[in-house]
Coordinates of C-alpha atoms in Angstrom, one line a residue:
M198 CA -14.2 20.7 -31.3
T199 CA -17.7 21.3 -30.1
A200 CA -18.4 24.7 -31.7
G201 CA -19.4 25.7 -35.2
S202 CA -21.7 24.0 -37.7
S203 CA -19.8 20.7 -37.6
P204 CA -18.9 19.7 -34.1
V205 CA -17.2 16.4 -33.4
S206 CA -20.1 14.0 -32.9
V207 CA -20.8 10.3 -32.1
D208 CA -23.5 8.3 -33.9
C209 CA -25.6 7.1 -31.0
R210 CA -27.9 4.9 -33.0
G211 CA -27.7 1.4 -31.4
F212 CA -26.8 2.7 -27.9
R213 CA -29.8 2.0 -25.6
G214 CA -31.0 5.1 -23.8
L215 CA -29.2 7.6 -26.1
P216 CA -30.8 9.6 -29.0
G217 CA -30.8 7.8 -32.3
R218 CA -28.8 10.5 -34.1
L219 CA -25.4 12.2 -34.3
V220 CA -24.7 13.6 -30.8
P221 CA -22.1 16.3 -30.3
V222 CA -19.5 15.1 -27.7
D223 CA -20.3 17.8 -25.2
E224 CA -24.0 16.8 -25.2
L225 CA -22.9 13.2 -25.0
R226 CA -21.0 13.9 -21.8
D227 CA -24.1 15.3 -20.2
L228 CA -26.2 12.4 -21.3
L229 CA -23.7 9.9 -19.8
L230 CA -23.7 11.8 -16.5
A231 CA -27.5 11.8 -16.2
R232 CA -28.8 9.6 -13.4
H233 CA -31.2 7.7 -15.6
C234 CA -28.5 6.6 -18.0
P235 CA -28.1 2.8 -17.7
Q236 CA -24.7 1.6 -16.6
S237 CA -24.6 -0.8 -19.6
T238 CA -25.0 2.2 -21.9
R239 CA -22.1 4.0 -20.2
D240 CA -19.9 0.9 -20.6
A241 CA -20.8 0.5 -24.3
M242 CA -20.1 4.1 -25.0
W243 CA -16.8 4.1 -23.2
M244 CA -15.8 0.9 -25.0
Y245 CA -16.5 2.8 -28.2
L246 CA -14.6 6.0 -27.1
A247 CA -11.6 4.1 -25.8
G248 CA -11.4 2.0 -28.9
R249 CA -11.3 5.0 -31.2
A250 CA -8.8 6.7 -29.0
R251 CA -6.5 3.7 -29.2
R252 CA -7.0 3.3 -33.0
E253 CA -6.9 6.9 -34.1
G254 CA -5.5 8.9 -31.2
G255 CA -5.4 12.7 -31.6
T256 CA -9.0 14.0 -31.7
W257 CA -10.5 11.0 -30.0
T258 CA -8.0 11.0 -27.2
V259 CA -9.0 14.6 -26.5
V260 CA -12.7 13.6 -26.9
A261 CA -12.4 10.8 -24.3
T262 CA -10.6 13.1 -21.9
G263 CA -13.3 15.8 -22.4
V264 CA -16.1 13.3 -21.7
A265 CA -14.2 12.2 -18.5
L266 CA -13.4 15.8 -17.4
P267 CA -16.0 16.1 -14.7
A268 CA -14.6 13.0 -12.9
L269 CA -11.0 14.1 -13.5
T270 CA -11.7 17.6 -12.1
S271 CA -13.3 16.1 -9.0
V272 CA -10.3 13.8 -8.4
A273 CA -7.8 16.7 -8.9
A274 CA -9.8 18.9 -6.5
T275 CA -10.1 16.2 -3.9
L276 CA -6.3 15.5 -3.9
S277 CA -5.2 19.1 -3.9
R278 CA -7.8 20.6 -1.6
R279 CA -5.6 20.5 1.6
F280 CA -2.3 20.7 -0.2
A281 CA -0.6 24.0 0.4
G282 CA 1.9 23.8 -2.4
D283 CA 1.5 24.2 -6.2
P284 CA -1.1 21.6 -7.3
S285 CA -0.1 21.6 -11.0
E286 CA 2.1 18.5 -10.6
I287 CA -0.8 16.6 -8.9
H288 CA -3.2 17.7 -11.7
A289 CA -0.7 16.6 -14.4
E290 CA -0.3 13.2 -12.7
V291 CA -4.1 12.8 -12.6
L292 CA -4.3 13.3 -16.3
R293 CA -1.3 11.1 -17.0
G294 CA -2.8 8.3 -15.0
F295 CA -6.1 8.6 -16.9
L296 CA -4.4 8.5 -20.3
S297 CA -2.2 5.6 -19.4
A298 CA -5.3 3.6 -18.3
L299 CA -7.2 4.6 -21.4
A300 CA -4.6 2.9 -23.5
G301 CA -4.7 -0.4 -21.5
V302 CA -7.9 -0.7 -19.5
D303 CA -9.8 -4.0 -20.1
L304 CA -12.8 -3.0 -22.1
T305 CA -14.6 -6.3 -21.6
Q306 CA -15.1 -5.7 -17.9
P307 CA -18.0 -3.5 -16.6
R308 CA -17.7 0.1 -15.1
I309 CA -14.9 1.2 -17.5
M310 CA -15.1 4.8 -16.5
V311 CA -15.0 4.0 -12.8
R312 CA -11.8 2.1 -13.3
L313 CA -10.3 4.9 -15.4
R314 CA -11.2 7.3 -12.6
W315 CA -9.5 5.2 -10.0
A316 CA -6.4 4.9 -12.2
A317 CA -6.3 8.7 -12.4
Y318 CA -6.8 8.9 -8.6
R319 CA -3.9 6.5 -7.9
A320 CA -1.5 8.4 -10.0
G321 CA -2.5 11.8 -8.4
H322 CA -2.3 10.3 -5.0
R323 CA 1.2 9.0 -5.5
A324 CA 2.2 12.5 -6.6
L325 CA 0.6 14.0 -3.5
R326 CA 2.4 11.5 -1.2
E327 CA 5.7 12.3 -2.9
A328 CA 5.1 16.0 -2.5
L329 CA 4.3 15.6 1.2
D330 CA 7.4 13.5 1.8
R331 CA 9.7 16.2 0.5
P332 CA 11.3 18.5 3.0
T333 CA 9.4 21.8 3.4
P334 CA 11.7 24.7 2.3
V335 CA 12.0 27.5 4.8
P336 CA 13.1 30.9 3.4
A337 CA 16.3 32.3 4.8
G338 CA 15.8 34.8 7.6
R339 CA 12.4 33.5 8.5
G340 CA 11.8 32.1 11.9
S341 CA 8.4 30.5 11.4
R342 CA 8.2 26.7 11.5
P343 CA 7.2 24.6 8.5
P344 CA 3.5 24.1 8.1
T345 CA 1.9 21.0 9.5
P346 CA 1.2 18.4 6.8
P347 CA -2.5 17.8 6.1
W348 CA -2.7 14.6 8.2
G349 CA -6.4 15.0 8.5
H350 CA -7.0 14.2 4.8
P351 CA -9.2 11.1 4.9
D352 CA -7.2 9.3 2.2
L353 CA -4.0 9.8 4.1
V354 CA -5.6 8.7 7.4
L355 CA -6.5 5.4 5.6
A356 CA -3.1 5.1 4.0
R357 CA -1.3 5.5 7.4
A358 CA -3.7 2.8 8.9
V359 CA -2.6 0.4 6.1
E360 CA 1.1 1.2 6.7
A361 CA 0.7 0.6 10.4
G362 CA -0.9 -2.8 9.8
V363 CA -4.3 -1.7 11.3
L364 CA -6.1 -2.3 8.0
I365 CA -5.4 -4.3 4.9
R366 CA -5.6 -2.7 1.5
L367 CA -9.1 -4.2 0.8
E368 CA -10.4 -2.9 4.1
A369 CA -9.1 0.6 3.3
E370 CA -10.7 0.3 -0.1
V371 CA -14.2 -0.6 1.1
I372 CA -14.1 2.2 3.7
G373 CA -12.9 4.8 1.2
A374 CA -15.4 3.7 -1.5
T375 CA -18.5 3.3 0.6
R376 CA -17.9 6.1 3.2
L377 CA -15.9 8.7 1.3
D378 CA -17.2 8.2 -2.2
E379 CA -20.6 7.2 -1.0
I380 CA -20.8 4.1 -3.2
P381 CA -23.6 1.8 -1.8
I382 CA -22.1 -1.1 0.0
A383 CA -24.5 -3.4 -2.0
D384 CA -22.9 -2.2 -5.2
W385 CA -19.4 -2.7 -3.8
A386 CA -20.3 -6.2 -2.7
R387 CA -22.0 -7.1 -6.0
E388 CA -18.9 -6.1 -8.0
R389 CA -16.9 -8.5 -6.0
G390 CA -19.4 -11.4 -6.0
V391 CA -20.0 -11.5 -2.3
G392 CA -23.1 -11.1 -0.1
E393 CA -24.1 -7.7 1.0
W394 CA -24.2 -8.6 4.7
A395 CA -20.8 -10.3 4.5
A396 CA -19.3 -7.1 3.0
Y397 CA -21.0 -5.0 5.6
K398 CA -19.6 -7.1 8.5
F399 CA -16.2 -6.9 6.8
R400 CA -16.3 -3.1 6.7
S401 CA -17.7 -2.9 10.3
R402 CA -14.9 -4.9 11.8
A403 CA -12.3 -2.8 9.9
E404 CA -14.0 0.5 11.1
H405 CA -13.9 -0.7 14.8
R406 CA -10.1 -1.3 14.5
L407 CA -9.6 2.0 12.7
A408 CA -11.6 4.0 15.3
E409 CA -9.5 2.4 18.1
Y410 CA -6.3 3.2 16.2
L411 CA -7.3 6.8 15.7
R412 CA -8.3 7.1 19.4
E413 CA -5.0 5.8 20.6
T414 CA -2.8 7.8 18.2
T415 CA -4.8 11.0 18.5
V416 CA -4.6 11.0 22.3
A417 CA -0.9 10.1 22.2
T418 CA 0.1 12.6 19.6
D419 CA -2.0 15.4 18.0
S420 CA -5.5 16.3 19.3
T421 CA -5.9 18.9 16.6
D422 CA -6.4 16.5 13.8
P423 CA -9.9 17.6 12.4
V424 CA -10.7 14.2 10.8
A425 CA -9.7 12.2 13.8
D426 CA -11.6 14.6 16.1
L427 CA -14.7 14.1 14.0
V428 CA -14.3 10.3 14.0
L429 CA -13.7 10.1 17.8
T430 CA -16.7 12.4 18.4
R431 CA -18.9 10.2 16.4
T432 CA -17.7 7.0 17.9
T433 CA -18.4 8.2 21.4
T434 CA -21.7 10.1 20.9
E435 CA -23.6 8.5 18.0
P436 CA -26.4 6.1 18.9
R437 CA -26.6 2.8 17.2
Q438 CA -28.4 2.9 13.8
D439 CA -31.9 1.6 13.5
P440 CA -31.7 -1.8 11.8
T441 CA -34.3 -0.9 9.3
N442 CA -32.0 1.9 8.1
T443 CA -34.0 3.9 5.5
A444 CA -30.8 5.0 3.8
G445 CA -30.4 1.5 2.4
D446 CA -26.6 1.3 2.9
E447 CA -26.5 -0.9 6.0
P448 CA -28.3 -4.2 5.6
P449 CA -30.5 -5.2 8.5
H450 CA -29.4 -8.1 10.7
P451 CA -32.1 -10.6 11.8
A452 CA -31.0 -10.6 15.4
S453 CA -29.4 -7.3 16.2
S454 CA -29.3 -3.7 15.2
S455 CA -26.9 -2.4 12.5
R456 CA -23.3 -2.5 13.6
V457 CA -21.6 0.8 13.3
V458 CA -18.6 2.3 15.0
T459 CA -20.2 3.2 18.3
S460 CA -17.9 2.2 21.1
G461 CA -18.7 4.3 24.1
E462 CA -15.4 4.0 26.1
S463 CA -11.8 4.1 25.2
K464 CA -11.1 0.4 25.5
S465 CA -9.1 -2.0 23.4
V466 CA -11.0 -3.7 20.6
E467 CA -10.1 -7.2 19.8
K468 CA -8.7 -7.4 16.3
V469 CA -10.7 -9.6 13.9
G470 CA -9.1 -11.3 10.9
P471 CA -9.5 -9.4 7.6
G472 CA -11.3 -12.2 5.8
L473 CA -15.0 -12.0 4.9
S474 CA -17.6 -14.1 6.8
K475 CA -18.2 -17.7 5.9
N476 CA -21.2 -18.7 3.9
D477 CA -21.9 -22.2 5.2
P478 CA -25.2 -23.7 6.5
K479 CA -24.3 -22.7 10.1
S480 CA -23.3 -19.2 9.4
G481 CA -26.8 -17.8 9.9
V482 CA -26.2 -15.1 7.3
Q483 CA -27.5 -16.6 4.0
G484 CA -27.7 -20.3 4.8
R485 CA -27.3 -21.5 1.3
G486 CA -24.5 -23.9 2.1
E487 CA -22.2 -22.4 -0.6
S488 CA -18.5 -21.7 -0.4
P489 CA -17.7 -18.1 -0.3
R490 CA -16.4 -16.5 -3.4
S491 CA -13.0 -14.9 -3.0
I492 CA -12.7 -11.2 -2.9
D493 CA -9.8 -9.6 -4.7
S494 CA -9.1 -6.0 -4.8
P495 CA -9.7 -5.4 -8.6
E496 CA -7.6 -2.7 -9.9
V497 CA -8.0 0.1 -7.5
P498 CA -6.6 -0.4 -4.0
R499 CA -7.8 2.8 -2.4
C500 CA -4.8 3.7 -0.2
A501 CA -2.0 1.2 -0.9

């Protein structure tokens, strides 16, 4: 489709930030992945690609999948990295989840490709959980024990915390999105219409509870969990972050240093309600006297 003298192309005239000519779809994929490509341009192009895939199917469904392939490959690799079995079923579910979302995703909302990616991730994650829940076959005549499931996978750690009632789905989502996928917390907060500092405190409280949960369960059960070991090491040895924080992810607080998961001793942490901070005149966060906007997990609960 991209070779020869007449490759499948898209007329990019009218798309801001793209060349005003016919662009082959493989070149279009690279242009959309470029850091300088505006998000509005990506959304406009995905609205176009998804629309043609819905109307015409066939070639344009393949084109949309090909343009999304870097993201789908990353999702498939992440989910199957620590899976000892055959990953083909997980990969197939990733693709099925993407194609199902392509047929029904809301094209009027922003970040279309992000939502398509998360739909693919959810489908693949379900397949991974189902595969891990199946009994591990042991060949006849062999005395070795079944392999230990990959409990250290970060997504499964968050999923177990949700199942245990330590985190709510939205807390697992913000930790997964901003810590694992490295989405700036300011972007996460902006998409949900809340203040950056409120989102930061929301995540910080959840991380304190998660760290205490990992500390208690790791000491009581399995001290060989690599992810839990890493978290516990960081929570007991890392110094508090400088409130100026040059990385730009943690917003500075006017009266104290940035709150991170830094408890020094193994002691119980008081659970704080999952709601975001108030935004009233006495809150001291923004002081605008407005009612907080509600936060709803949009379409991609990270580890439900």
